[in-house]
């Protein structure tokens, strides 16, 4: 099996996945992971529904960050997922503004 995604969350809509493999992984806060990195930083987040939690665990890191690229869904994908407005509000609390890349 080649999984199409890897996430700690259950999908809100089942895309037809027939088997799942569970694995234990270490989860650490962004501030702990990036504490030794000097600024300024650029951050890319693609965390399958956990982008808001990453931001909330990275307030110190975000102070040294010039830009954040985040892949986030505009509609709810996970049962315990956040609203896009919550993600945007967390960015604003940390001094960032939304910019959408146009193709």
PDB file of C-alpha atoms in Angstrom:
ATOM      1  CA  UNK A   1       0.000   0.000   0.000  1.00  0.00           C
ATOM      2  CA  UNK A   2       1.174   3.509  -0.821  1.00  0.00           C
ATOM      3  CA  UNK A   3      -0.801   5.923   1.344  1.00  0.00           C
ATOM      4  CA  UNK A   4      -1.954   9.102  -0.336  1.00  0.00           C
ATOM      5  CA  UNK A   5      -1.540  11.101   2.861  1.00  0.00           C
ATOM      6  CA  UNK A   6      -0.067  10.933   6.331  1.00  0.00           C
ATOM      7  CA  UNK A   7      -1.908  12.572   9.193  1.00  0.00           C
ATOM      8  CA  UNK A   8      -2.722  12.207  12.846  1.00  0.00           C
ATOM      9  CA  UNK A   9      -6.339  13.211  12.110  1.00  0.00           C
ATOM     10  CA  UNK A  10      -9.353  11.356  10.729  1.00  0.00           C
ATOM     11  CA  UNK A  11     -10.695  12.700   7.435  1.00  0.00           C
ATOM     12  CA  UNK A  12     -14.081  14.420   7.552  1.00  0.00           C
ATOM     13  CA  UNK A  13     -14.934  12.725   4.242  1.00  0.00           C
ATOM     14  CA  UNK A  14     -13.577   9.229   3.569  1.00  0.00           C
ATOM     15  CA  UNK A  15     -11.852   9.217   0.143  1.00  0.00           C
ATOM     16  CA  UNK A  16     -12.106   5.423  -0.141  1.00  0.00           C
ATOM     17  CA  UNK A  17      -9.045   4.449   1.884  1.00  0.00           C
ATOM     18  CA  UNK A  18      -9.291   0.711   2.545  1.00  0.00           C
ATOM     19  CA  UNK A  19      -6.367   0.188   4.894  1.00  0.00           C
ATOM     20  CA  UNK A  20      -4.490   2.256   7.423  1.00  0.00           C
ATOM     21  CA  UNK A  21      -1.141   1.717   9.095  1.00  0.00           C
ATOM     22  CA  UNK A  22      -0.536   3.366  12.441  1.00  0.00           C
ATOM     23  CA  UNK A  23       2.931   4.508  13.469  1.00  0.00           C
ATOM     24  CA  UNK A  24       4.252   6.201  16.586  1.00  0.00           C
ATOM     25  CA  UNK A  25       6.046   9.458  15.874  1.00  0.00           C
ATOM     26  CA  UNK A  26       7.599  12.078  18.108  1.00  0.00           C
ATOM     27  CA  UNK A  27       5.692  15.354  18.165  1.00  0.00           C
ATOM     28  CA  UNK A  28       7.594  18.505  19.126  1.00  0.00           C
ATOM     29  CA  UNK A  29       6.722  22.203  19.232  1.00  0.00           C
ATOM     30  CA  UNK A  30       8.055  24.466  16.481  1.00  0.00           C
ATOM     31  CA  UNK A  31       9.763  26.633  19.121  1.00  0.00           C
ATOM     32  CA  UNK A  32      11.655  23.580  20.415  1.00  0.00           C
ATOM     33  CA  UNK A  33      12.673  22.420  16.939  1.00  0.00           C
ATOM     34  CA  UNK A  34      13.839  25.870  15.776  1.00  0.00           C
ATOM     35  CA  UNK A  35      15.303  27.253  19.020  1.00  0.00           C
ATOM     36  CA  UNK A  36      18.904  26.916  17.793  1.00  0.00           C
ATOM     37  CA  UNK A  37      18.278  28.543  14.393  1.00  0.00           C
ATOM     38  CA  UNK A  38      19.278  32.191  14.042  1.00  0.00           C
ATOM     39  CA  UNK A  39      16.869  34.511  12.253  1.00  0.00           C
ATOM     40  CA  UNK A  40      15.635  35.694   9.966  1.00  0.00           C
ATOM     41  CA  UNK A  41      13.738  32.536   8.999  1.00  0.00           C
ATOM     42  CA  UNK A  42      11.376  31.363   6.282  1.00  0.00           C
ATOM     43  CA  UNK A  43       9.014  28.523   7.158  1.00  0.00           C
ATOM     44  CA  UNK A  44       7.061  26.074   4.958  1.00  0.00           C
ATOM     45  CA  UNK A  45       4.210  24.197   6.678  1.00  0.00           C
ATOM     46  CA  UNK A  46       2.318  21.285   5.108  1.00  0.00           C
ATOM     47  CA  UNK A  47       1.074  19.284   8.064  1.00  0.00           C
ATOM     48  CA  UNK A  48      -2.150  17.592   6.935  1.00  0.00           C
ATOM     49  CA  UNK A  49      -4.507  19.572   9.144  1.00  0.00           C
ATOM     50  CA  UNK A  50      -2.157  20.511  11.984  1.00  0.00           C
ATOM     51  CA  UNK A  51      -0.964  23.864  10.658  1.00  0.00           C
ATOM     52  CA  UNK A  52      -2.786  25.842  13.376  1.00  0.00           C
ATOM     53  CA  UNK A  53      -1.232  23.747  16.157  1.00  0.00           C
ATOM     54  CA  UNK A  54       2.214  24.330  14.652  1.00  0.00           C
ATOM     55  CA  UNK A  55       1.707  28.089  14.661  1.00  0.00           C
ATOM     56  CA  UNK A  56       0.454  28.021  18.249  1.00  0.00           C
ATOM     57  CA  UNK A  57       3.603  26.142  19.265  1.00  0.00           C
ATOM     58  CA  UNK A  58       5.892  28.585  17.485  1.00  0.00           C
ATOM     59  CA  UNK A  59       5.315  32.096  18.847  1.00  0.00           C
ATOM     60  CA  UNK A  60       9.017  32.658  19.630  1.00  0.00           C
ATOM     61  CA  UNK A  61      10.109  31.298  16.254  1.00  0.00           C
ATOM     62  CA  UNK A  62       7.567  33.423  14.394  1.00  0.00           C
ATOM     63  CA  UNK A  63       9.123  36.574  15.903  1.00  0.00           C
ATOM     64  CA  UNK A  64      12.313  35.709  13.941  1.00  0.00           C
ATOM     65  CA  UNK A  65      10.437  34.724  10.786  1.00  0.00           C
ATOM     66  CA  UNK A  66      10.066  36.883   7.683  1.00  0.00           C
ATOM     67  CA  UNK A  67       7.602  34.685   5.792  1.00  0.00           C
ATOM     68  CA  UNK A  68       5.541  31.526   6.183  1.00  0.00           C
ATOM     69  CA  UNK A  69       4.328  29.403   3.296  1.00  0.00           C
ATOM     70  CA  UNK A  70       1.435  27.213   4.389  1.00  0.00           C
ATOM     71  CA  UNK A  71      -0.638  24.652   2.507  1.00  0.00           C
ATOM     72  CA  UNK A  72      -4.107  24.774   4.049  1.00  0.00           C
ATOM     73  CA  UNK A  73      -7.542  23.669   2.905  1.00  0.00           C
ATOM     74  CA  UNK A  74     -10.338  26.209   2.492  1.00  0.00           C
ATOM     75  CA  UNK A  75     -12.925  23.663   3.648  1.00  0.00           C
ATOM     76  CA  UNK A  76     -12.888  21.249   6.568  1.00  0.00           C
ATOM     77  CA  UNK A  77     -10.916  18.089   5.715  1.00  0.00           C
ATOM     78  CA  UNK A  78     -10.476  16.543   9.165  1.00  0.00           C
ATOM     79  CA  UNK A  79     -13.024  15.725  11.874  1.00  0.00           C
ATOM     80  CA  UNK A  80     -11.147  17.735  14.511  1.00  0.00           C
ATOM     81  CA  UNK A  81      -9.871  20.319  12.039  1.00  0.00           C
ATOM     82  CA  UNK A  82      -9.697  24.074  12.361  1.00  0.00           C
ATOM     83  CA  UNK A  83     -11.567  26.669  10.339  1.00  0.00           C
ATOM     84  CA  UNK A  84      -9.508  28.622   7.807  1.00  0.00           C
ATOM     85  CA  UNK A  85     -10.528  31.805   9.638  1.00  0.00           C
ATOM     86  CA  UNK A  86      -8.847  30.456  12.805  1.00  0.00           C
ATOM     87  CA  UNK A  87      -5.595  29.917  10.907  1.00  0.00           C
ATOM     88  CA  UNK A  88      -5.723  33.412   9.419  1.00  0.00           C
ATOM     89  CA  UNK A  89      -6.450  34.907  12.867  1.00  0.00           C
ATOM     90  CA  UNK A  90      -3.437  33.096  14.365  1.00  0.00           C
ATOM     91  CA  UNK A  91      -1.224  34.501  11.606  1.00  0.00           C
ATOM     92  CA  UNK A  92      -2.578  37.990  12.344  1.00  0.00           C
ATOM     93  CA  UNK A  93      -1.881  37.573  16.095  1.00  0.00           C
ATOM     94  CA  UNK A  94       1.729  36.893  15.137  1.00  0.00           C
ATOM     95  CA  UNK A  95       2.029  39.909  12.816  1.00  0.00           C
ATOM     96  CA  UNK A  96       1.487  38.190   9.446  1.00  0.00           C
ATOM     97  CA  UNK A  97      -0.958  39.002   6.652  1.00  0.00           C
ATOM     98  CA  UNK A  98      -2.454  36.556   4.167  1.00  0.00           C
ATOM     99  CA  UNK A  99      -1.144  36.544   0.616  1.00  0.00           C
ATOM    100  CA  UNK A 100      -2.454  33.994  -1.879  1.00  0.00           C
ATOM    101  CA  UNK A 101      -0.198  32.921  -4.702  1.00  0.00           C
ATOM    102  CA  UNK A 102      -1.896  33.194  -8.074  1.00  0.00           C
ATOM    103  CA  UNK A 103      -0.890  30.878 -10.874  1.00  0.00           C
TER     104      UNK A 103
END
